[in-house]
Amino acid sequence: MKENWTTLDTDLLVVGGGVAGSMAAIPALEAGLKVTICEKGKVLDHCGSIGCGVDHYLTVMDTGPEWDTPEFLIKHVPELTDGIVDMAVASRVIREMPRIFRKIESFGVDFKDPKIGTYYRLRSFGLPGTYHINFDGTDFKKHIGERVRKGKATVLMRTMVVQLLTEDNRAYGALAFNFRTGEWFAIRAKAVVLAAGDVNRISRNASGLAFDSWHLPYNTGDAQAMGYHSGAALANMESVEATLTPKGFSCQGLNALVSLGAYFVNKSGERFMFKYDKKGENARRAVIADAAINEYLLGNGPIYLDCRHLPEAMLDHMEATLQVDRYTLPAYYEQKGVKFREELVEISVSELSIRRSGVYFRGSGLAVDTNGETSVEALFAAGDCATVSGGISGAAVLGHIAGEGVVQRVRATSGALPEIDIKAAEMVRAQSAGYLDRRDGMTWKQLEDETRQTVTDYVGVRRSEKGLKLALDTLQALAKREAHLKADDLHGVMRIHESRNIRLNAELMATASLARKETRTGSSHLRLDYPQTDDRNWRKFVIVERGKDGPAVRTLSTDRPLADAFARNAATV
Amino acid sequence: MSNQAKAVHNPIRINPETCVRCNLCDWICPGDLIYKEEDNRETLPVIKYPDECWYCGLCQSICPTNAITIIFPEQMVRNKTDVVSLLGKVVE
């Protein structure tokens, strides 16, 4: 390589230092592998979606009762996902839950409620048991980060991976840059784990502030976009996720609210959730969001959060845990002048995102096999960028599975890694330099605003063939204008890469949505022109991958694991 | 309605009297918004990209002298948006 590249050789390269990426690093470090992590944040202990903390953790614990066994939860996965789920991967994730939970406890995470001296387990989101541990997870990520640091991983902070290196459908590294210093890295690796999270900043919300999002706004579908460019298959990209948030502040907290007994009421004071699901506020998140969307469309808005009926002790607990999930929520209520214990709080539907469509175990993103490996050999994915996603525990468990998969893959691989093509690498860097050199052109904010408006209007929760085609035309026209993007500084170059990834994810979402000619899971994929769920024809995955002229679509029966669609398995199947 | 036309709101207020210029807020910000000159105890942190804030409050939570206050803008605390406008256009 040229002297102005920093070159690194490693066994495992992890893209994203959140829960999934860190948990993937841990078994690799334990096996003695050399691990390098690239992360856009600066402090590993606080990186990723729950760098601020988390207040719940979904797990089976195998404590005795039948409902607490993996097999019981696995049995309910088809109904939880409306039949669109990779049962092979979801089953492995659920079976591994107790083991990984205990491993995380051994890192020092205290899941117990100090008041009761044991786990405070609650039921929510349509799950068939009290699988959610409600706990003070302020330091959850800190303990996992510490474990990674103790294992002596190389961590490149404020560093964004912009392109994967692949040859013959095998990953062997990536190109990355530090957006504080401008240093460029060419990293060769025997395996790569993509763990860069979900896709945010992709549609509008009530405040109109792009970075006011329910989930981390710096997760911009980087893994999905890079995987796509490398030929990896993605699935479930048509499904969108929304939640309910205080109107004006897209923040976490719905799980704690509903599991502790809060109600939602419409403008007439009607507790409307039971019209949509017999479980009421304990329905799946997708159903809760869909119900609120319907109430607004029926003219029954505003929708309110109602906690007035709850006992004082419950309200105290709620107040304490809300702060754990989003540190600033109490300050927000205070500045707003709202006392949620005594008054109704106006609620909005959040912006849309691509994650797991409001249901557990059906992730939208990179298709993986039971080892967390994508359709590209040695390229793994875990967390909210993978097709089995289950919140923090899903990220932790699939991350750990992927890390163990990496160990197997690395041990089974012999021979030298390919040399990096200098010319191709220089082109990637020159493109970024070009953003800085350009005086006139489009800003990343313009690109993103147009993407968000297009998604909100035509790819959101009321889809039709005509609207989706209109959206695809607009999004593809926007792609052509990406050649004219300009940045003022390295931070802006990083945002340009993010915005381009957001636009590409929007195009993949529109493409998959157009293909699925039915409605499934309410507003997660609602086709006005195909308003019914069509189990006879659509118990299928929609798979999107890079074609000759852009995204190409195929389908696979959900009776089969997604890995059956992987070309790398063709010789062995 | 024209949220973007308004002047950029600064969500992260730093009290120069109590700030000890320690760099922690710069380090912990997940969005690369806060820039503090390293090894210079004279300069204050600068909120370089205020409109990219997530309002997570990590900077406030880690500040050793409680010098940081998070201020929410008007469109977050008194929001007037018609939620139906976020639910898509019907094209048939």
XYZ file of C-alpha atoms in Angstrom:
665
model
C 0.000 0.000 0.000
C 1.002 3.596 -0.396
C 2.628 5.136 2.636
C -0.332 7.383 3.459
C -2.535 4.378 4.210
C -2.396 2.741 7.598
C -2.486 -0.983 6.932
C -3.563 -3.555 9.463
C -3.825 -7.330 9.367
C -6.222 -8.930 11.825
C -8.171 -12.139 12.324
C -11.547 -10.498 12.964
C -12.675 -7.038 11.965
C -15.826 -5.878 13.765
C -17.786 -2.986 12.267
C -19.603 -1.280 15.130
C -18.740 -1.447 18.830
C -22.253 -1.666 20.244
C -23.693 -4.672 22.054
C -23.704 -7.029 19.037
C -20.211 -6.101 17.854
C -18.693 -6.258 21.334
C -20.360 -9.593 22.070
C -18.982 -10.935 18.756
C -15.499 -9.779 19.732
C -15.563 -11.569 23.091
C -15.525 -15.254 21.978
C -12.982 -14.404 19.287
C -10.712 -12.826 21.909
C -11.259 -15.801 24.220
C -10.119 -18.095 21.391
C -6.934 -16.067 21.042
C -7.843 -14.337 17.791
C -6.589 -10.876 16.931
C -9.613 -8.559 16.923
C -9.954 -5.038 15.507
C -13.093 -2.969 16.078
C -14.023 0.120 14.055
C -16.504 2.373 15.824
C -17.920 5.817 15.026
C -18.086 6.725 18.716
C -15.141 7.419 20.950
C -15.670 5.543 24.230
C -16.345 1.811 23.797
C -18.125 1.606 27.149
C -20.848 3.931 25.885
C -21.041 3.060 22.190
C -24.092 1.928 20.296
C -27.829 2.183 20.809
C -27.711 1.659 24.564
C -24.597 3.623 25.396
C -26.768 5.640 27.767
C -28.321 2.574 29.397
C -31.167 0.111 29.007
C -34.037 -0.818 31.312
C -35.122 -4.229 30.060
C -33.616 -7.472 28.772
C -35.590 -10.228 27.067
C -34.550 -13.740 27.969
C -35.692 -17.220 28.780
C -33.860 -18.349 31.910
C -34.749 -22.026 32.213
C -35.784 -21.586 35.841
C -38.284 -24.454 35.868
C -41.715 -23.463 34.555
C -42.542 -24.590 31.042
C -43.024 -21.030 29.773
C -39.429 -20.243 30.792
C -37.910 -22.861 28.479
C -36.502 -22.114 25.038
C -38.798 -24.671 23.419
C -41.934 -22.933 24.732
C -40.902 -19.544 23.353
C -39.743 -21.106 20.062
C -43.203 -22.647 19.657
C -44.741 -19.155 19.781
C -42.313 -17.490 17.346
C -44.421 -18.117 14.199
C -47.436 -16.294 15.674
C -45.224 -13.515 17.083
C -43.819 -12.907 13.599
C -46.969 -13.549 11.543
C -45.162 -16.474 9.936
C -42.324 -14.496 8.369
C -39.291 -15.671 10.275
C -36.176 -17.762 9.809
C -37.002 -20.432 12.378
C -33.566 -22.050 12.165
C -31.757 -18.891 13.250
C -34.471 -17.685 15.649
C -34.467 -21.103 17.379
C -30.711 -21.054 17.828
C -30.852 -17.526 19.258
C -33.560 -18.512 21.747
C -31.782 -21.713 22.779
C -28.589 -19.740 23.452
C -30.385 -17.085 25.522
C -29.891 -18.619 28.995
C -26.183 -19.302 28.387
C -25.439 -15.800 27.099
C -27.545 -14.188 29.834
C -25.451 -15.942 32.494
C -22.256 -15.015 30.695
C -23.255 -11.327 30.733
C -24.062 -11.627 34.423
C -20.540 -12.958 34.924
C -19.220 -9.708 33.408
C -20.721 -7.878 36.369
C -24.086 -6.762 34.980
C -26.593 -6.871 37.847
C -30.014 -7.799 36.467
C -31.580 -8.127 39.907
C -33.894 -5.580 41.481
C -32.237 -4.568 44.777
C -35.652 -4.001 46.391
C -36.862 -7.563 45.876
C -33.462 -9.260 45.732
C -34.293 -11.139 42.551
C -35.208 -10.552 38.915
C -38.226 -8.317 38.262
C -39.713 -10.013 35.228
C -42.548 -8.451 33.258
C -44.788 -9.366 30.366
C -45.035 -7.097 27.341
C -45.245 -6.889 23.571
C -47.388 -9.998 23.097
C -44.780 -12.390 24.450
C -46.200 -15.592 26.002
C -44.427 -15.163 29.344
C -42.728 -12.647 31.618
C -39.533 -12.695 29.598
C -38.512 -9.064 30.055
C -36.289 -8.369 33.033
C -36.885 -4.790 34.148
C -33.593 -3.587 35.650
C -31.223 -0.676 36.051
C -28.968 -1.216 33.065
C -27.235 2.146 33.215
C -23.871 0.369 33.186
C -24.851 -2.588 30.968
C -22.681 -1.540 28.025
C -19.858 -0.459 30.304
C -19.398 -4.000 31.601
C -19.402 -5.439 28.076
C -16.996 -2.747 26.867
C -14.669 -3.490 29.781
C -14.614 -7.163 28.843
C -13.585 -6.293 25.278
C -10.881 -3.907 26.458
C -9.513 -6.518 28.866
C -9.292 -8.935 25.934
C -6.918 -6.459 24.274
C -8.871 -5.791 21.100
C -7.565 -2.995 18.876
C -10.270 -0.342 18.850
C -10.229 2.336 16.164
C -12.512 5.097 17.427
C -14.228 7.851 15.447
C -13.565 5.563 12.521
C -16.144 4.782 9.862
C -15.876 1.744 7.623
C -16.948 2.778 4.139
C -16.266 -0.264 2.001
C -15.828 -3.980 2.459
C -13.135 -5.890 0.632
C -14.362 -9.071 -1.046
C -13.028 -11.503 -3.614
C -14.903 -14.479 -5.068
C -17.810 -13.972 -2.652
C -15.468 -13.972 0.344
C -14.836 -11.027 2.659
C -11.245 -10.228 3.562
C -11.315 -6.791 5.140
C -12.455 -3.220 4.718
C -11.461 0.378 4.099
C -12.143 2.939 6.815
C -11.289 6.495 7.799
C -11.003 8.447 11.023
C -13.241 11.500 10.693
C -11.309 13.481 13.292
C -7.822 13.004 11.862
C -8.420 12.022 8.225
C -6.285 8.902 8.641
C -7.269 6.134 6.214
C -7.088 2.451 7.119
C -6.808 -0.564 4.832
C -7.613 -3.542 7.026
C -7.218 -7.155 5.993
C -9.158 -9.666 8.079
C -9.895 -13.385 7.973
C -13.498 -12.600 8.909
C -15.664 -9.499 9.261
C -18.653 -9.014 11.573
C -21.090 -6.285 10.558
C -22.812 -4.925 13.654
C -23.596 -1.335 12.772
C -27.231 -1.394 13.816
C -30.540 -0.327 12.371
C -31.571 2.393 9.919
C -32.692 5.699 11.388
C -33.148 9.236 9.964
C -35.165 7.613 7.159
C -38.561 9.279 7.668
C -40.018 12.422 9.213
C -41.316 12.728 12.762
C -43.317 15.217 14.794
C -40.469 17.541 15.792
C -39.118 17.659 12.239
C -35.632 17.237 13.696
C -33.844 14.464 11.828
C -31.690 13.460 14.788
C -34.604 13.387 17.233
C -35.187 9.676 16.730
C -36.396 6.874 18.958
C -33.249 4.813 18.310
C -29.665 6.045 17.891
C -29.677 8.447 14.918
C -26.037 7.672 14.158
C -27.076 4.150 13.113
C -27.675 4.704 9.426
C -27.798 1.296 7.789
C -24.056 1.304 7.090
C -23.829 -2.484 7.448
C -26.854 -3.151 5.251
C -25.516 -0.820 2.537
C -21.973 -2.204 2.565
C -23.265 -5.768 2.674
C -25.520 -5.033 -0.296
C -22.636 -3.562 -2.321
C -20.625 -6.713 -1.573
C -23.369 -8.987 -2.858
C -24.864 -10.080 0.472
C -28.551 -10.998 0.517
C -30.963 -8.945 2.640
C -34.464 -9.940 3.743
C -37.547 -8.408 5.373
C -36.485 -4.953 4.166
C -40.124 -4.130 3.374
C -41.073 -4.110 7.053
C -40.885 -0.806 8.897
C -40.965 -0.153 12.600
C -42.508 2.685 14.578
C -43.273 3.224 18.227
C -45.290 5.619 20.352
C -43.453 8.518 21.939
C -44.320 11.725 23.777
C -45.298 14.099 20.983
C -42.201 16.103 20.058
C -39.581 13.820 21.622
C -38.871 10.494 19.935
C -37.501 8.517 22.812
C -37.393 5.032 24.267
C -39.628 3.870 27.073
C -42.704 2.186 25.584
C -41.742 -1.222 26.969
C -41.564 0.052 30.550
C -44.818 1.976 30.142
C -46.900 -0.923 28.866
C -45.330 -3.605 31.043
C -45.965 -1.508 34.151
C -49.602 -1.003 33.234
C -49.973 2.340 31.411
C -52.998 2.894 29.155
C -53.428 4.666 25.853
C -56.609 6.651 25.294
C -57.942 8.611 22.342
C -59.460 12.082 22.296
C -62.762 10.705 23.605
C -60.989 9.107 26.559
C -61.580 5.649 25.087
C -58.999 2.987 25.955
C -58.834 1.871 22.350
C -56.165 -0.863 22.305
C -58.648 -3.667 22.979
C -60.358 -2.875 19.673
C -57.157 -4.030 17.981
C -55.869 -6.855 20.172
C -57.248 -8.876 23.037
C -54.017 -8.253 24.924
C -54.686 -4.516 24.930
C -51.566 -2.489 25.743
C -49.676 -5.765 26.117
C -49.928 -6.437 22.392
C -46.887 -6.554 20.155
C -45.256 -3.181 19.455
C -46.304 -3.441 15.802
C -49.934 -3.751 16.890
C -49.686 -0.844 19.336
C -48.181 1.415 16.656
C -50.726 0.226 14.085
C -53.605 0.924 16.478
C -52.391 4.469 17.148
C -51.902 5.091 13.420
C -55.477 3.905 12.805
C -56.891 6.054 15.579
C -55.164 9.123 14.120
C -56.410 8.283 10.616
C -59.955 7.770 11.946
C -59.848 11.266 13.400
C -59.684 9.975 16.967
C -56.429 11.799 17.753
C -54.780 13.098 19.753
C -53.755 9.924 21.514
C -52.680 10.184 25.133
C -50.625 8.200 27.586
C -52.607 7.643 30.768
C -50.792 6.623 33.952
C -53.208 8.209 36.430
C -54.674 4.907 37.584
C -51.332 3.414 38.620
C -50.408 3.025 42.282
C -47.727 5.330 43.682
C -45.151 2.553 44.028
C -45.584 1.625 40.363
C -45.292 5.262 39.299
C -42.102 5.598 41.329
C -40.668 2.516 39.632
C -41.747 3.817 36.229
C -40.160 7.198 36.825
C -36.892 5.583 37.874
C -36.655 3.220 34.898
C -37.728 5.788 32.304
C -34.623 7.728 33.142
C -32.516 4.616 32.636
C -33.753 4.127 29.086
C -33.445 7.824 28.170
C -31.534 9.944 30.631
C -33.105 13.205 29.500
C -36.764 12.156 29.689
C -37.408 13.585 33.176
C -35.836 16.895 32.084
C -38.042 16.872 29.010
C -41.216 16.423 31.067
C -40.036 19.153 33.397
C -39.365 21.639 30.581
C -42.664 20.707 28.975
C -44.380 21.279 32.289
C -46.131 17.901 32.232
C -46.596 15.666 35.269
C -47.092 12.241 33.722
C -48.196 10.814 37.075
C -51.210 13.102 37.239
C -51.899 14.263 33.684
C -52.453 12.800 30.242
C -49.395 13.072 27.986
C -49.994 13.622 24.287
C -48.477 10.843 22.191
C -47.286 10.738 18.609
C -46.339 7.943 16.268
C -42.547 8.080 15.963
C -40.579 8.294 12.737
C -40.257 5.009 10.864
C -37.107 2.956 10.953
C -35.832 -0.310 9.519
C -35.141 -2.741 12.347
C -37.537 -5.557 13.254
C -40.972 -4.195 12.322
C -42.292 -4.107 15.862
C -42.005 -7.854 16.380
C -39.254 -9.875 17.976
C -37.136 -12.371 16.029
C -37.962 -10.991 12.567
C -35.149 -8.607 11.791
C -34.881 -6.535 8.642
C -31.413 -6.614 7.171
C -28.613 -8.967 6.272
C -29.720 -12.584 5.977
C -27.664 -14.871 8.187
C -27.355 -18.586 8.822
C -27.330 -20.287 12.223
C -23.704 -19.184 12.725
C -24.496 -15.549 11.942
C -22.737 -15.776 8.577
C -24.232 -13.906 5.604
C -24.422 -15.131 2.012
C -20.877 -13.797 1.577
C -18.333 -16.190 3.082
C -16.489 -14.884 6.168
C -18.906 -11.941 6.365
C -21.069 -12.154 9.490
C -23.848 -9.911 10.783
C -25.506 -9.476 14.165
C -27.773 -7.101 16.021
C -30.314 -4.837 14.393
C -28.677 -5.113 10.946
C -29.400 -8.866 10.764
C -32.541 -10.862 9.933
C -33.018 -12.172 13.448
C -33.222 -9.285 15.846
C -34.552 -9.239 19.361
C -33.574 -6.008 21.033
C -30.570 -5.954 23.316
C -30.645 -9.656 24.114
C -31.065 -10.506 20.429
C -28.009 -8.389 19.679
C -26.027 -9.926 22.521
C -26.922 -13.526 21.654
C -26.587 -13.347 17.864
C -23.413 -11.286 18.336
C -21.925 -14.033 20.496
C -23.082 -16.712 18.033
C -21.405 -14.775 15.202
C -18.203 -14.468 17.232
C -18.149 -18.240 17.738
C -18.935 -18.692 14.046
C -15.938 -16.518 13.223
C -13.668 -18.720 15.337
C -14.818 -21.785 13.370
C -14.485 -19.985 10.037
C -10.990 -18.677 10.796
C -9.784 -22.089 11.987
C -11.155 -23.725 8.839
C -9.447 -21.228 6.557
C -5.902 -21.603 5.320
C -3.762 -19.666 2.873
C -2.870 -16.002 2.611
C -5.455 -13.273 2.321
C -5.664 -11.454 -1.021
C -3.548 -8.351 -1.511
C -5.531 -5.120 -1.398
C -6.056 -3.545 -4.808
C -4.370 -0.164 -4.326
C -6.004 1.462 -7.318
C -9.500 0.516 -6.149
C -8.725 1.663 -2.601
C -7.380 4.973 -3.881
C -10.610 5.506 -5.806
C -12.626 5.119 -2.622
C -10.453 7.662 -0.856
C -10.453 10.024 -3.844
C -14.238 10.044 -3.823
C -14.233 11.216 -0.206
C -11.573 13.816 -0.954
C -13.787 14.992 -3.805
C -16.592 15.831 -1.374
C -14.213 18.201 0.387
C -12.872 19.775 -2.806
C -16.281 20.527 -4.294
C -17.438 24.122 -3.877
C -20.939 23.842 -5.358
C -23.197 20.889 -5.035
C -25.674 19.122 -2.822
C -25.246 18.869 0.948
C -25.890 15.653 2.860
C -28.772 17.429 4.595
C -30.481 18.056 1.258
C -29.993 14.424 0.240
C -31.397 13.215 3.527
C -34.327 15.642 3.631
C -35.451 14.530 0.177
C -35.044 10.864 1.136
C -37.038 11.349 4.348
C -39.838 13.210 2.611
C -40.083 10.547 -0.100
C -40.160 7.708 2.422
C -42.716 9.492 4.625
C -45.059 10.229 1.742
C -44.816 7.082 -0.360
C -42.925 4.251 1.394
C -44.285 4.674 4.906
C -47.427 3.195 6.338
C -49.823 3.580 3.391
C -48.219 1.957 0.388
C -49.406 1.411 -3.158
C -47.773 0.309 -6.401
C -48.079 3.786 -7.868
C -46.673 5.494 -4.787
C -43.802 3.016 -4.434
C -42.836 3.420 -8.100
C -42.913 7.177 -7.658
C -40.671 6.805 -4.622
C -38.246 4.543 -6.494
C -38.006 7.058 -9.344
C -37.234 9.840 -6.869
C -34.750 7.784 -4.863
C -32.929 6.596 -7.987
C -32.783 10.151 -9.328
C -31.325 11.222 -5.985
C -28.640 8.530 -6.319
C -27.455 10.133 -9.547
C -27.043 13.438 -7.716
C -24.791 11.827 -5.101
C -21.866 12.510 -7.447
C -22.368 16.201 -6.631
C -22.287 15.954 -2.861
C -20.042 18.368 -1.007
C -18.730 18.560 2.548
C -17.119 21.326 4.581
C -15.037 19.045 6.784
C -14.228 15.409 7.637
C -17.284 15.206 9.890
C -19.346 16.192 6.851
C -17.684 13.465 4.776
C -18.750 10.951 7.422
C -22.326 12.286 7.295
C -22.303 12.032 3.484
C -21.451 8.344 3.736
C -24.277 7.921 6.263
C -26.785 9.793 4.101
C -25.932 7.752 1.053
C -26.438 4.589 3.104
C -29.817 5.887 4.298
C -30.901 6.617 0.722
C -29.811 3.150 -0.429
C -31.708 1.491 2.422
C -34.783 3.510 1.449
C -34.457 2.203 -2.098
C -34.130 -1.387 -0.833
C -37.194 -0.869 1.370
C -39.247 0.515 -1.521
C -38.094 -2.324 -3.807
C -39.041 -5.036 -1.308
C -42.341 -3.289 -0.489
C -43.283 -3.227 -4.149
C -42.576 -6.960 -4.422
C -44.692 -8.052 -1.454
C -48.206 -7.869 -2.896
C -50.120 -8.243 0.339
C -50.429 -6.552 3.717
C -48.679 -8.103 6.711
C -48.400 -7.094 10.356
C -50.607 -4.042 9.939
C -48.768 -0.823 9.245
C -45.404 -2.609 9.159
C -46.223 -3.425 5.563
C -49.567 -1.995 4.560
C -50.465 -2.104 0.881
C -53.604 -0.092 0.108
C -53.872 -1.997 -3.178
C -53.451 -5.401 -1.475
C -55.099 -4.818 1.905
C -55.394 -8.480 2.944
C -52.792 -10.814 4.404
C -52.309 -13.546 1.811
C -50.889 -16.616 3.550
C -51.470 -18.831 0.527
C -49.086 -16.890 -1.697
C -46.971 -14.828 0.670
C -45.616 -17.072 3.411
C -42.352 -16.079 1.807
C -39.300 -13.983 2.478
C -38.622 -11.156 0.084
C -34.881 -11.244 -0.544
C -33.167 -8.171 -1.983
C -29.656 -8.230 -3.359
C -27.476 -6.405 -5.830
C -28.515 -7.078 -9.424
C -27.076 -5.922 -12.743
C -29.008 -2.654 -12.752
C -29.742 -2.114 -9.101
C -31.609 -4.041 -6.435
C -32.993 -7.410 -7.554
C -35.715 -9.336 -5.744
C -36.483 -13.008 -5.274
C -38.587 -14.906 -2.797
C -38.075 -17.965 -0.633
C -40.664 -19.988 1.269
C -40.535 -19.372 5.016
C -40.573 -23.163 5.424
C -36.887 -22.953 4.569
C -34.040 -21.102 6.261
C -32.716 -18.037 4.455
C -29.360 -19.792 4.161
C -30.935 -22.059 1.539
C -30.870 -19.031 -0.755
C -27.129 -18.479 -0.299
C -25.001 -19.198 -3.361
C -22.083 -20.216 -1.125
C -24.190 -23.129 0.113
C -25.025 -24.361 -3.391
C -22.152 -26.853 -3.446
C -23.022 -28.328 -0.063
C -26.844 -28.328 -0.180
C -44.349 24.429 10.396
C -41.111 25.857 9.021
C -38.909 24.273 11.649
C -35.866 24.303 9.422
C -36.162 28.007 8.696
C -35.570 28.817 12.335
C -32.099 29.556 13.711
C -30.234 26.425 14.801
C -31.058 25.653 18.405
C -28.162 24.796 20.703
C -29.304 21.922 22.932
C -26.105 21.638 24.996
C -25.479 24.609 27.292
C -22.136 24.639 29.065
C -21.582 26.832 32.089
C -18.128 28.401 31.593
C -17.902 29.149 35.321
C -18.108 25.501 36.356
C -16.700 23.694 33.290
C -13.261 22.250 34.125
C -12.286 21.812 30.429
C -11.718 18.077 30.881
C -12.693 16.694 27.414
C -15.136 14.085 28.745
C -18.155 15.542 26.906
C -16.232 15.516 23.622
C -15.189 11.900 24.185
C -18.584 10.557 25.151
C -20.794 12.265 22.563
C -22.023 9.478 20.247
C -22.639 11.935 17.416
C -19.241 13.684 17.198
C -20.909 17.030 17.958
C -18.777 18.375 20.771
C -15.220 19.463 20.057
C -12.810 20.223 22.859
C -9.187 21.110 22.171
C -6.994 18.414 23.741
C -4.385 19.357 26.335
C -5.593 22.914 26.700
C -7.153 23.787 30.018
C -8.040 27.281 28.785
C -10.529 26.497 26.023
C -14.173 25.516 26.432
C -15.855 22.701 24.502
C -17.585 23.864 21.321
C -20.941 22.474 20.166
C -19.968 22.275 16.533
C -23.039 20.548 15.071
C -25.949 21.416 17.388
C -28.661 20.288 14.957
C -27.270 16.730 15.004
C -27.927 16.177 18.724
C -29.885 13.082 19.835
C -30.807 14.660 23.191
C -29.393 11.583 24.926
C -27.765 13.577 27.704
C -24.629 11.418 27.904
C -22.534 14.611 28.046
C -24.633 15.904 30.934
C -24.517 12.595 32.771
C -20.716 12.323 32.599
C -19.835 15.961 33.323
C -17.921 15.899 36.635
C -19.078 19.382 37.670
C -22.668 19.389 36.374
C -21.743 22.194 33.994
C -24.018 20.919 31.207
C -27.750 21.494 30.821
C -29.833 20.038 27.986
C -32.374 22.497 26.620
C -35.150 21.188 24.394
C -36.314 23.453 21.561
C -39.832 24.800 21.183
C -40.860 22.242 18.532
C -40.046 19.433 20.953
C -41.758 20.745 24.087
C -44.758 22.426 22.460
C -45.221 20.458 19.286
C -47.962 21.472 16.870
C -47.419 18.948 14.066
C -50.476 17.210 12.660
C -49.571 13.539 13.197
C -51.658 12.526 10.169
C -49.176 14.469 7.973
C -46.553 11.870 8.979
C -48.674 8.930 7.859
C -48.131 9.131 4.123
C -49.978 10.254 1.024
C -52.626 8.043 -0.489
C -51.690 7.333 -4.115
C -54.043 4.897 -5.837
